[in-house]
CSV table of C-alpha atoms in Angstrom, one decimal:
chain,number,residue,atom,x,y,z
A,1,ASP,CA,28.0,1.7,-8.6
A,2,VAL,CA,26.9,0.0,-4.9
A,3,LYS,CA,25.2,-3.1,-5.3
A,4,VAL,CA,22.8,-4.6,-2.2
A,5,THR,CA,22.4,-8.0,-2.9
A,6,GLN,CA,19.8,-9.7,-1.4
A,7,SER,CA,19.9,-14.2,-1.8
A,8,SER,CA,16.3,-13.8,-2.7
A,9,ARG,CA,12.8,-12.5,-4.5
A,10,TYR,CA,10.1,-14.4,-3.0
A,11,LEU,CA,9.8,-16.8,-0.1
A,12,VAL,CA,7.3,-19.1,0.9
A,13,LYS,CA,7.8,-20.7,4.7
A,14,ARG,CA,6.4,-22.6,6.9
A,15,THR,CA,5.0,-21.4,10.3
A,16,GLY,CA,7.6,-22.6,13.1
A,17,GLU,CA,10.4,-22.8,10.8
A,18,LYS,CA,13.6,-20.7,11.2
A,19,VAL,CA,14.3,-18.5,7.9
A,20,PHE,CA,17.0,-17.0,6.8
A,21,LEU,CA,16.9,-13.5,5.0
A,22,GLU,CA,21.0,-13.2,3.1
A,23,CYS,CA,22.4,-9.9,2.3
A,24,VAL,CA,25.8,-8.4,0.5
A,25,GLN,CA,27.4,-5.5,-1.0
A,26,ASP,CA,30.1,-5.1,-2.6
A,27,MET,CA,31.2,-1.4,-1.2
A,28,ASP,CA,33.1,-2.1,1.6
A,29,HIS,CA,30.0,0.0,4.2
A,30,GLU,CA,30.7,0.0,7.7
A,31,ASN,CA,26.3,0.1,8.2
A,32,MET,CA,23.4,-2.1,7.5
A,33,PHE,CA,20.9,-2.0,8.1
A,34,TRP,CA,17.3,-4.4,8.0
A,35,TYR,CA,13.6,-3.2,7.5
A,36,ARG,CA,10.4,-4.5,7.4
A,37,GLN,CA,7.9,-2.4,4.7
A,38,ASP,CA,4.5,-3.2,5.5
A,39,PRO,CA,1.5,-1.3,3.5
A,40,GLY,CA,0.7,2.2,5.2
A,41,LEU,CA,3.5,2.2,7.8
A,42,GLY,CA,6.2,3.0,5.4
A,43,LEU,CA,9.1,1.0,6.5
A,44,ARG,CA,10.9,0.5,10.0
A,45,LEU,CA,14.2,-0.9,11.1
A,46,ILE,CA,14.0,-3.8,12.6
A,47,TYR,CA,18.4,-4.6,13.0
A,48,PHE,CA,21.5,-2.1,12.5
A,49,SER,CA,24.9,-3.3,12.0
A,50,TYR,CA,27.5,-0.4,12.5
A,51,ASP,CA,30.5,-2.7,12.2
A,52,VAL,CA,31.3,-6.7,11.7
A,53,LYS,CA,30.1,-8.8,14.6
A,54,MET,CA,28.5,-5.0,16.2
A,55,LYS,CA,24.6,-4.8,16.0
A,56,GLU,CA,22.0,-2.8,17.5
A,57,LYS,CA,18.2,-3.1,18.1
A,58,GLY,CA,16.2,-1.4,16.0
A,59,ASP,CA,12.0,-0.2,16.4
A,60,ILE,CA,11.1,-3.6,15.7
A,61,PRO,CA,13.6,-6.1,16.9
A,62,GLU,CA,11.1,-9.1,18.3
A,63,GLY,CA,11.0,-12.1,16.8
A,64,TYR,CA,14.7,-11.5,14.7
A,65,SER,CA,17.6,-11.8,15.0
A,66,VAL,CA,21.4,-10.8,13.2
A,67,SER,CA,24.4,-11.8,12.3
A,68,ARG,CA,27.3,-10.3,10.9
A,69,GLU,CA,30.3,-12.3,10.4
A,70,LYS,CA,32.2,-10.7,7.9
A,71,LYS,CA,31.7,-7.3,7.1
A,72,GLU,CA,29.9,-7.3,3.6
A,73,ARG,CA,27.0,-9.7,4.8
A,74,PHE,CA,24.1,-9.2,7.0
A,75,SER,CA,22.4,-11.9,8.1
A,76,LEU,CA,18.6,-11.6,9.5
A,77,ILE,CA,17.2,-14.8,11.1
A,78,LEU,CA,13.5,-15.1,11.8
A,79,GLU,CA,13.9,-18.1,15.1
A,80,SER,CA,9.8,-19.3,14.7
A,81,ALA,CA,8.4,-18.0,12.0
A,82,SER,CA,5.0,-16.7,12.7
A,83,THR,CA,1.9,-15.7,10.0
A,84,ASN,CA,2.4,-12.0,11.2
A,85,GLN,CA,6.6,-12.1,10.2
A,86,THR,CA,4.8,-12.3,5.9
A,87,SER,CA,6.6,-8.7,4.9
A,88,MET,CA,9.0,-7.3,2.2
A,89,TYR,CA,12.3,-6.8,3.6
A,90,LEU,CA,14.8,-5.2,2.6
A,91,CYS,CA,18.5,-5.2,3.0
A,92,ALA,CA,20.5,-1.6,3.1
A,93,SER,CA,23.4,-0.1,3.5
A,94,SER,CA,25.5,3.0,3.9
A,95,GLY,CA,29.5,4.3,4.2
A,96,ASN,CA,31.6,5.8,6.4
A,97,GLY,CA,30.9,9.4,7.2
A,98,LEU,CA,28.0,11.4,8.6
A,99,ILE,CA,24.1,11.3,7.0
A,100,GLN,CA,25.5,9.2,4.0
A,101,PRO,CA,22.6,8.0,1.8
A,102,GLN,CA,21.5,4.5,1.7
A,103,HIS,CA,21.6,1.4,-0.6
A,104,PHE,CA,18.1,-0.5,-0.7
A,105,GLY,CA,18.7,-4.5,-2.6
A,106,ASP,CA,15.6,-5.2,-4.1
A,107,GLY,CA,13.7,-6.9,-1.5
A,108,THR,CA,12.4,-10.7,0.0
A,109,ARG,CA,9.0,-11.2,-0.5
A,110,LEU,CA,8.6,-13.0,2.8
A,111,SER,CA,5.4,-15.0,3.6
A,112,ILE,CA,4.6,-17.8,5.9
A,113,LEU,CA,2.2,-19.9,5.7
B,1,ALA,CA,11.4,11.8,19.4
B,2,GLN,CA,12.0,12.6,15.7
B,3,SER,CA,9.1,11.7,13.0
B,4,VAL,CA,7.5,12.3,9.6
B,5,ALA,CA,4.2,12.6,7.9
B,6,GLN,CA,4.0,12.7,4.6
B,7,PRO,CA,-0.4,13.8,4.5
B,8,GLU,CA,-0.8,12.6,1.6
B,9,ASP,CA,-0.9,8.5,0.4
B,10,GLN,CA,-1.6,9.6,-3.4
B,11,VAL,CA,-1.0,12.0,-5.5
B,12,ASN,CA,-1.9,12.3,-8.9
B,13,VAL,CA,-0.7,14.4,-11.4
B,14,ALA,CA,-0.9,14.7,-15.4
B,15,GLU,CA,2.1,14.4,-17.7
B,16,GLY,CA,3.6,18.1,-18.0
B,17,ASN,CA,2.3,19.2,-15.2
B,18,PRO,CA,4.3,20.6,-12.1
B,19,LEU,CA,4.2,18.1,-8.6
B,20,THR,CA,4.5,18.2,-5.5
B,21,VAL,CA,5.0,15.3,-2.9
B,22,LYS,CA,4.4,16.4,0.6
B,23,CYS,CA,7.0,16.0,3.7
B,24,THR,CA,6.5,17.0,7.0
B,25,TYR,CA,9.0,16.5,9.7
B,26,SER,CA,9.3,17.1,13.8
B,27,VAL,CA,12.9,16.9,15.2
B,28,SER,CA,14.8,18.7,18.1
B,29,GLY,CA,18.3,20.1,16.3
B,30,ASN,CA,18.4,20.4,12.9
B,31,PRO,CA,17.2,18.3,10.6
B,32,TYR,CA,18.9,16.1,8.2
B,33,LEU,CA,15.7,15.0,5.7
B,34,PHE,CA,15.8,12.3,3.1
B,35,TRP,CA,13.9,11.7,-0.1
B,36,TYR,CA,14.0,8.4,-2.0
B,37,VAL,CA,12.5,6.3,-4.6
B,38,GLN,CA,11.0,2.8,-4.8
B,39,TYR,CA,9.7,1.6,-8.9
B,40,PRO,CA,7.4,-1.3,-8.2
B,41,ASN,CA,9.8,-4.6,-7.4
B,42,ARG,CA,12.4,-2.7,-6.2
B,43,GLY,CA,14.6,-1.1,-3.4
B,44,LEU,CA,14.6,1.9,-2.4
B,45,GLN,CA,16.3,4.4,-4.4
B,46,PHE,CA,18.5,8.0,-2.7
B,47,LEU,CA,17.0,10.9,-4.5
B,48,LEU,CA,18.4,13.9,-2.4
B,49,LYS,CA,19.5,15.0,0.9
B,50,TYR,CA,19.3,18.2,3.3
B,51,ILE,CA,22.2,18.9,5.4
B,52,THR,CA,22.9,22.4,6.0
B,53,GLY,CA,22.5,25.0,3.5
B,54,ASP,CA,20.7,26.0,0.4
B,55,ASN,CA,16.8,25.5,1.2
B,56,LEU,CA,16.3,24.5,-2.5
B,57,VAL,CA,18.2,21.2,-2.8
B,58,LYS,CA,18.6,19.1,-6.6
B,59,GLY,CA,19.1,15.3,-6.3
B,60,SER,CA,17.9,12.7,-9.7
B,61,TYR,CA,15.8,13.0,-12.6
B,62,GLY,CA,15.0,16.1,-12.4
B,63,PHE,CA,14.0,16.5,-8.9
B,64,GLU,CA,14.1,18.4,-6.0
B,65,ALA,CA,12.9,19.6,-2.7
B,66,GLU,CA,12.8,22.9,-0.5
B,67,PHE,CA,13.5,22.6,2.8
B,68,ASN,CA,11.5,25.3,5.1
B,69,LYS,CA,12.4,25.3,9.2
B,70,SER,CA,9.2,27.8,9.7
B,71,GLN,CA,7.4,25.5,8.3
B,72,THR,CA,8.9,22.5,9.1
B,73,SER,CA,8.4,21.0,5.8
B,74,PHE,CA,10.7,19.4,3.1
B,75,HIS,CA,8.5,19.1,0.0
B,76,LEU,CA,9.8,17.1,-3.5
B,77,LYS,CA,9.4,18.6,-6.5
B,78,LYS,CA,10.0,18.7,-10.3
B,79,PRO,CA,8.4,21.3,-12.5
B,80,SER,CA,7.7,18.8,-15.6
B,81,ALA,CA,6.2,15.4,-14.2
B,82,LEU,CA,7.0,12.1,-16.8
B,83,VAL,CA,5.0,8.7,-16.7
B,84,SER,CA,8.0,7.0,-16.1
B,85,ASP,CA,7.6,9.5,-12.2
B,86,SER,CA,4.8,7.0,-10.9
B,87,ALA,CA,6.3,5.2,-8.2
B,88,LEU,CA,6.4,5.2,-4.8
B,89,TYR,CA,8.2,8.7,-2.5
B,90,PHE,CA,9.5,8.0,0.8
B,91,CYS,CA,10.8,11.4,3.1
B,92,ALA,CA,12.8,10.5,6.1
B,93,VAL,CA,15.1,11.9,8.7
B,94,SER,CA,17.8,11.0,10.7
B,95,ARG,CA,17.6,10.1,13.7
B,96,SER,CA,20.5,12.0,15.6
B,97,TYR,CA,23.3,14.2,14.0
B,98,ASN,CA,26.1,11.1,14.5
B,99,THR,CA,23.6,8.3,13.3
B,100,ASP,CA,22.6,6.8,9.8
B,101,LYS,CA,19.6,5.5,11.1
B,102,LEU,CA,16.4,6.8,9.6
B,103,ILE,CA,13.1,7.0,10.5
B,104,PHE,CA,11.1,7.3,7.3
B,105,GLY,CA,7.5,8.3,6.2
B,106,THR,CA,4.3,6.2,5.4
B,107,GLY,CA,5.2,6.9,1.7
B,108,THR,CA,2.9,8.5,-0.6
B,109,ARG,CA,2.3,6.8,-4.4
B,110,LEU,CA,2.7,9.6,-6.9
B,111,GLN,CA,0.8,8.7,-10.3
B,112,VAL,CA,1.0,10.5,-13.4
B,113,PHE,CA,-1.7,9.9,-16.0
B,114,PRO,CA,-0.3,10.9,-20.0
């Protein structure tokens, strides 16, 4: 079974801090994704990576950056956290071949005070 | 632009009754459609997908979905609901034929009452 692990389930940070969210997958998947989930808005794509060191902006990249130095690890960085970035963050991965299902981690609930 | 809509925020059904969770889509070209389920405090789990072929797609946990091209719908169904099916359900559509990036609906909360 594919396992996608997010380093923290709950995280509390202060406004202005630099925040790192880590995600690791164990299935050698090429594609990795970061989403944020907010009530009534569903999942919105922040960033997507299709290979090591490769990334694409998603629908809401402002205020975020990502890093993918190794195939199994995809990090989301909040450069200067703000209260409107309080949310549930979900990481996902998918394998080679077209239209593969995405496999999700259990999420990190981030609160910015 | 591709989009997907889930018109119901919540669906309530009695255990043992059939359930339907609705999804409509708008795409240019052939749609690639997915259903995911999210249990409390967990990430999303893949249920089923439609790429091509038979309009009735069978998935995990006894769920199935019916693709209807004329009505641009992809409704999720189950003949007999269980209390354990209570969860948040998301419909999603692929952004194009050559990418795994998805557009998700806003989600429908399914509540199954004993």
